[in-house]
Short mmCIF file of N, CA and C in Angstrom, two decimals:
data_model
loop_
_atom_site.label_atom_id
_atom_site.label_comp_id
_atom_site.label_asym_id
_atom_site.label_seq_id
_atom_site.Cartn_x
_atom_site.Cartn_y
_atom_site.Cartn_z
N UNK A 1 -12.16 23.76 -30.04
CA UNK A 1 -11.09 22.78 -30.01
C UNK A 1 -11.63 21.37 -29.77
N UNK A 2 -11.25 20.48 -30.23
CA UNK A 2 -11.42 18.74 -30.02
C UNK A 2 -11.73 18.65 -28.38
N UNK A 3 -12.05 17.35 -28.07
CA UNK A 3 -12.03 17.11 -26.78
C UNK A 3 -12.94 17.78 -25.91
N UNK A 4 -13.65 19.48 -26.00
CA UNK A 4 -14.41 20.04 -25.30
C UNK A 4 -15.46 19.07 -24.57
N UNK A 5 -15.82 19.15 -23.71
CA UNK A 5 -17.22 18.30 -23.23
C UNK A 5 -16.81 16.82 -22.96
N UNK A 6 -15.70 16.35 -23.69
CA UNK A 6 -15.37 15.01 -23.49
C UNK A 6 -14.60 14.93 -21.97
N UNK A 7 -15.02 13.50 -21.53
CA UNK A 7 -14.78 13.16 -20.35
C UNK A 7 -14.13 11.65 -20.50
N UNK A 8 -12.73 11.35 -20.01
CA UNK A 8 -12.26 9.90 -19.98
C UNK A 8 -12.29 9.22 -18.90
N UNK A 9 -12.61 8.09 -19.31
CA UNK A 9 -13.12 7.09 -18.19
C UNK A 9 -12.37 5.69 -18.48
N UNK A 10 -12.17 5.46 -17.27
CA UNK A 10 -11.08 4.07 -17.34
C UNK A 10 -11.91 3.10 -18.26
N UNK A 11 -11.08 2.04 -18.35
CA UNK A 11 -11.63 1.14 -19.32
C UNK A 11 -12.25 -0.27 -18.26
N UNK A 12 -12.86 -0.95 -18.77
CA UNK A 12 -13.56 -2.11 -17.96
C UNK A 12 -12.40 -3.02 -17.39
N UNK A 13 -12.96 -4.18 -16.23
CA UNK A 13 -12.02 -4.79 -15.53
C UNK A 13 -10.65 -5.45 -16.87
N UNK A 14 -9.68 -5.53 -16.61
CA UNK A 14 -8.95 -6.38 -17.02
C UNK A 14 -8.48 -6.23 -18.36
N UNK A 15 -8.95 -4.91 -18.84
CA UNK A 15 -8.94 -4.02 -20.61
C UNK A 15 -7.48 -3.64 -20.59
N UNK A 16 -6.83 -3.55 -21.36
CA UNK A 16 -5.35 -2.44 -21.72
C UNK A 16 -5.72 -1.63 -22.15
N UNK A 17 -6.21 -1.97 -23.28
CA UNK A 17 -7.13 -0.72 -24.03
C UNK A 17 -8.87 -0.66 -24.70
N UNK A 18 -9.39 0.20 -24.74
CA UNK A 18 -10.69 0.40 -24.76
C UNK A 18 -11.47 1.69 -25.41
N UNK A 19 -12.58 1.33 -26.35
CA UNK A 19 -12.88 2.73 -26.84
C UNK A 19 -14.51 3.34 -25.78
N UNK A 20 -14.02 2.62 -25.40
CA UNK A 20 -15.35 2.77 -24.11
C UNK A 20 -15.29 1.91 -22.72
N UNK A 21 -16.06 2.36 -21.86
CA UNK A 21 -16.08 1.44 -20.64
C UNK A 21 -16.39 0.17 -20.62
N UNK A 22 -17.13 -0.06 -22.19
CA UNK A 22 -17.97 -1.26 -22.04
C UNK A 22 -17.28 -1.85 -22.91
N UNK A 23 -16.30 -1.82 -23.90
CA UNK A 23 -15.79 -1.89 -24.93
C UNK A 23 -14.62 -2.13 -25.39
N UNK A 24 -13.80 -3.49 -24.69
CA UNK A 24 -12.54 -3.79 -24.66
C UNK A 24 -11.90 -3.48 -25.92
N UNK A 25 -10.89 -3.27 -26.42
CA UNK A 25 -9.81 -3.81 -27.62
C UNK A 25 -8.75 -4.79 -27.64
N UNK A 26 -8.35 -4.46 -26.43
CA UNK A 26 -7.30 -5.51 -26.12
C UNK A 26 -7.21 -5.60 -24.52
N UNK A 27 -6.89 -6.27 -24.56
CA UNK A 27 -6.94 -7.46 -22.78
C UNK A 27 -5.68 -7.12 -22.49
N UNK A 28 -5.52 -7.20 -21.17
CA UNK A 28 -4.26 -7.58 -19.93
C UNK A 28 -4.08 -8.73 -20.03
N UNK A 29 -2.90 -9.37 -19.98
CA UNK A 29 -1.53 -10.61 -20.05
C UNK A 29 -2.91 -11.68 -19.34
N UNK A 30 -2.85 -12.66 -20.28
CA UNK A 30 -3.68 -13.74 -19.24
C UNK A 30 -5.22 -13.62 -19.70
N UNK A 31 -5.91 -13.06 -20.30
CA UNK A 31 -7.30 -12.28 -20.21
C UNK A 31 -7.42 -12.95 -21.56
N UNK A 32 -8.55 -13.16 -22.71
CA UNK A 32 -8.82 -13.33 -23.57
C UNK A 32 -10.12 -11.98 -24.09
N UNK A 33 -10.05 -11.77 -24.87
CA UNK A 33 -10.85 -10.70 -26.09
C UNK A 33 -11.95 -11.56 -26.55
N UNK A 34 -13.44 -11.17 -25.43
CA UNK A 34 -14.53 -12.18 -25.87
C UNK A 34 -15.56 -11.34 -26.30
N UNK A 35 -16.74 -11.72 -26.86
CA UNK A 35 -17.78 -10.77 -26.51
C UNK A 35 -18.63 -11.02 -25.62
N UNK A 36 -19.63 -9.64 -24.91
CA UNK A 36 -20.49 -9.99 -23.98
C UNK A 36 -21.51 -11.03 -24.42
N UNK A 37 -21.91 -11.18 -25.57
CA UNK A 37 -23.03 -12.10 -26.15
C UNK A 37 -22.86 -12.53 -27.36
N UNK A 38 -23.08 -14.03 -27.54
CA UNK A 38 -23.17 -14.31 -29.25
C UNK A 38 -23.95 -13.52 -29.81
N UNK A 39 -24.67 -12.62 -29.10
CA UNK A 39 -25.76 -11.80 -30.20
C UNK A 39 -25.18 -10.59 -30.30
N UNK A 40 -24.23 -10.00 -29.75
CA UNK A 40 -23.89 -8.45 -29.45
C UNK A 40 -22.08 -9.23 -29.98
N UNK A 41 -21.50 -9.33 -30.25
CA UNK A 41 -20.29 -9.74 -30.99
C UNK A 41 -19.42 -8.42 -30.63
N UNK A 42 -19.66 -6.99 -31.21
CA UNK A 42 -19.06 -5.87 -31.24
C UNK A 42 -18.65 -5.00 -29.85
N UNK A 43 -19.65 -5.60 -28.46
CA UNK A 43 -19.36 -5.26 -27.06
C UNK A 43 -18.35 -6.29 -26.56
N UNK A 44 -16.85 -5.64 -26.54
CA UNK A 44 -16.23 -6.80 -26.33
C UNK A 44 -15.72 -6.93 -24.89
N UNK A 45 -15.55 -7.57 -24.00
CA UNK A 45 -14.85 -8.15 -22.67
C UNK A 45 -13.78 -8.90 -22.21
N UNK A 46 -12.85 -8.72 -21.33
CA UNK A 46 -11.67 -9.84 -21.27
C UNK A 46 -12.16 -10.37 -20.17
N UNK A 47 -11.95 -11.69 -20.46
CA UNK A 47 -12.18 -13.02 -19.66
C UNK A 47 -11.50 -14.01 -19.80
N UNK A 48 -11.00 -14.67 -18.67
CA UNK A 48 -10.10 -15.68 -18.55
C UNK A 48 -10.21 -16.90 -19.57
N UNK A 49 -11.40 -17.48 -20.30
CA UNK A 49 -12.10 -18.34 -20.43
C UNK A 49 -13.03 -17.83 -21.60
N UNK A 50 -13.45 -18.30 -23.02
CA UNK A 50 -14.47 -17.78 -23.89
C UNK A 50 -15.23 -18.30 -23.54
N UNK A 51 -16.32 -17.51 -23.67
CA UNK A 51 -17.61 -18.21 -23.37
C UNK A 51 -17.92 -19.47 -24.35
N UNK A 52 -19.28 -19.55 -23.61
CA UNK A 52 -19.89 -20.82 -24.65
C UNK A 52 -20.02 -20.31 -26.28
N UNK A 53 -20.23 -20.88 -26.91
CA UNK A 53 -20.34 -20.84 -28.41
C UNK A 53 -18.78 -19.96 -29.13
N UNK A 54 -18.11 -19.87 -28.29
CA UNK A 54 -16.69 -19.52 -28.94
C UNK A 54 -15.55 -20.78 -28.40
N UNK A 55 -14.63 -20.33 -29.23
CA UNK A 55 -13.33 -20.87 -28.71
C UNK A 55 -12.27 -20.63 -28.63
N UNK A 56 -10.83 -20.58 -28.09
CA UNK A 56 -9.67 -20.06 -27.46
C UNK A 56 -8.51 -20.81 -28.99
N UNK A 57 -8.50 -19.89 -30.39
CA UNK A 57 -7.84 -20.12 -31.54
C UNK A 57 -6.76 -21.02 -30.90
N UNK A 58 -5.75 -22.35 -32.23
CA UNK A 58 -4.46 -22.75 -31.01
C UNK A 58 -3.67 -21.37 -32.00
N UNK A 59 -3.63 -20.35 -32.73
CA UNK A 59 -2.74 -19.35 -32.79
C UNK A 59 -2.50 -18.64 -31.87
N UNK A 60 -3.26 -18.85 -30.53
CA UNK A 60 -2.79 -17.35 -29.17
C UNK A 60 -3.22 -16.35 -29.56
N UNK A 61 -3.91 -15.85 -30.29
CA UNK A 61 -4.17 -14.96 -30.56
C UNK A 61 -5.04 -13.24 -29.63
N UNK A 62 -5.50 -14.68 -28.91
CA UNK A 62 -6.31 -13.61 -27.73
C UNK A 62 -7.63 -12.96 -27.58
N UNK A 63 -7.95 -13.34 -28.74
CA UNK A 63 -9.21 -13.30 -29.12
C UNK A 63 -9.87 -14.44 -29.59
N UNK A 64 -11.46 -14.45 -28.67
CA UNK A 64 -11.94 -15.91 -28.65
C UNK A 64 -12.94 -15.72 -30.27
N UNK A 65 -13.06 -16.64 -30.87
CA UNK A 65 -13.59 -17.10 -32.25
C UNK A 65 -14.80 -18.25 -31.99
N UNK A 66 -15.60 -17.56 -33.21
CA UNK A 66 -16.87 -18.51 -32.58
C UNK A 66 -16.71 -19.66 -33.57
N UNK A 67 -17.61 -20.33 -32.73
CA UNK A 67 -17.82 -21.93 -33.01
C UNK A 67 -18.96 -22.25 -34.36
N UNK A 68 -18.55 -22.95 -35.46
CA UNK A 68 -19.55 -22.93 -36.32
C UNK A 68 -20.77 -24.13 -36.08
N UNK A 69 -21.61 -23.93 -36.77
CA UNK A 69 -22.78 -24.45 -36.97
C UNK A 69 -23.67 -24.81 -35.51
N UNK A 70 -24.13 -25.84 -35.22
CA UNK A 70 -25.05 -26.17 -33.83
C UNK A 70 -23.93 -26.49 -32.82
N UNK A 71 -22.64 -25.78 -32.45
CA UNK A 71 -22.50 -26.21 -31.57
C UNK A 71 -22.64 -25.26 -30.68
N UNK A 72 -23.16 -25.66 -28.96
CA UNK A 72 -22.96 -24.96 -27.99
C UNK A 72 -21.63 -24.41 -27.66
N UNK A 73 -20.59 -25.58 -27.57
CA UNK A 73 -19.69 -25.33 -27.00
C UNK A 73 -18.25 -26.05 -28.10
N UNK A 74 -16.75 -25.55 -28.24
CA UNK A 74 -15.60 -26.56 -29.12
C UNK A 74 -14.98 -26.21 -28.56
N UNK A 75 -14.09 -26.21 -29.16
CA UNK A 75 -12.30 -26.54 -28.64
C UNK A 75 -11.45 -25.92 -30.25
N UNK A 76 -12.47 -26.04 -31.48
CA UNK A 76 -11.78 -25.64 -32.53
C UNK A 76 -13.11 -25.40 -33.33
N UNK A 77 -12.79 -24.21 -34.62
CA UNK A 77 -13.55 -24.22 -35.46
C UNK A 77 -14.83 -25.65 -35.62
N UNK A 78 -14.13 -26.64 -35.85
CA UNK A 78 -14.61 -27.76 -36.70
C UNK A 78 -15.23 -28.90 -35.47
N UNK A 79 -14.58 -28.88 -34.12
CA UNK A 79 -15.00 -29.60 -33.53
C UNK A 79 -15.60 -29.11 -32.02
N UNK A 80 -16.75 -29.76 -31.69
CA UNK A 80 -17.73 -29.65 -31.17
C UNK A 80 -17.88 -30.32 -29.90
N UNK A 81 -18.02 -29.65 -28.60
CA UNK A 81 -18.09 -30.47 -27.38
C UNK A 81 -19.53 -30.37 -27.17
N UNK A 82 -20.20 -29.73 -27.39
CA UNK A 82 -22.03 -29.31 -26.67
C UNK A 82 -22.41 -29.50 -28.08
N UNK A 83 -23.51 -29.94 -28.10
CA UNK A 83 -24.65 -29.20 -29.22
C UNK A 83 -25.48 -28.21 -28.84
N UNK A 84 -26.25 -27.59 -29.40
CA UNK A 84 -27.77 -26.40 -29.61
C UNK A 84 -28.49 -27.56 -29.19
N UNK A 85 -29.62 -27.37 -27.94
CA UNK A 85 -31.12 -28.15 -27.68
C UNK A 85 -31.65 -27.57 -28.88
N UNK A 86 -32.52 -28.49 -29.60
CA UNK A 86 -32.79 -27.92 -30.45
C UNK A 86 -34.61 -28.16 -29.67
N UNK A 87 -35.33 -28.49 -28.90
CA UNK A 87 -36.33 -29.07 -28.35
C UNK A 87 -37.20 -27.54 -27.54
#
């Protein structure tokens, strides 16, 4: 039968739902849908705040979207608060 051997485990701080511990889908009221790393995109986390190199869409959407080209840090797709050291 399905399920044998399987074991469920809550989901990470602040998750609604999750296909793993480490592995948000969707966030609790307030929380944003980030990832742990610009390099790891697919390990996702809720956090109040996107990290650096993403940004908080103005659709609400809830999921943070990354920032194009050299910037460290925006506010929107197109515009840019930080740059990349490039040094």
């Amino acid at each position: 039968p399905k399920g044998i051997g399987r074991i469920c485990k809550p989901c990470g701080k602040n998750c609604k739902s999750c296909t793993g511990t480490e592995a948000c889908q969707q966030c609790k009221a307030g929380f944003l849908l980030a990832p742990k790393t610009p390099s790891m995109p697919f390990w996702q986390t809720c956090e109040r705040t996107c990290p650096d190199g993403f940004f908080e869409p103005q659709n609400r959407s809830g999921v943070c979207e990354v920032c194009k080209g050299n910037c460290l840090t925006c506010i929107s797709e197109e515009t840019c608060t930080a740059c990349k050291n490039f040094s």
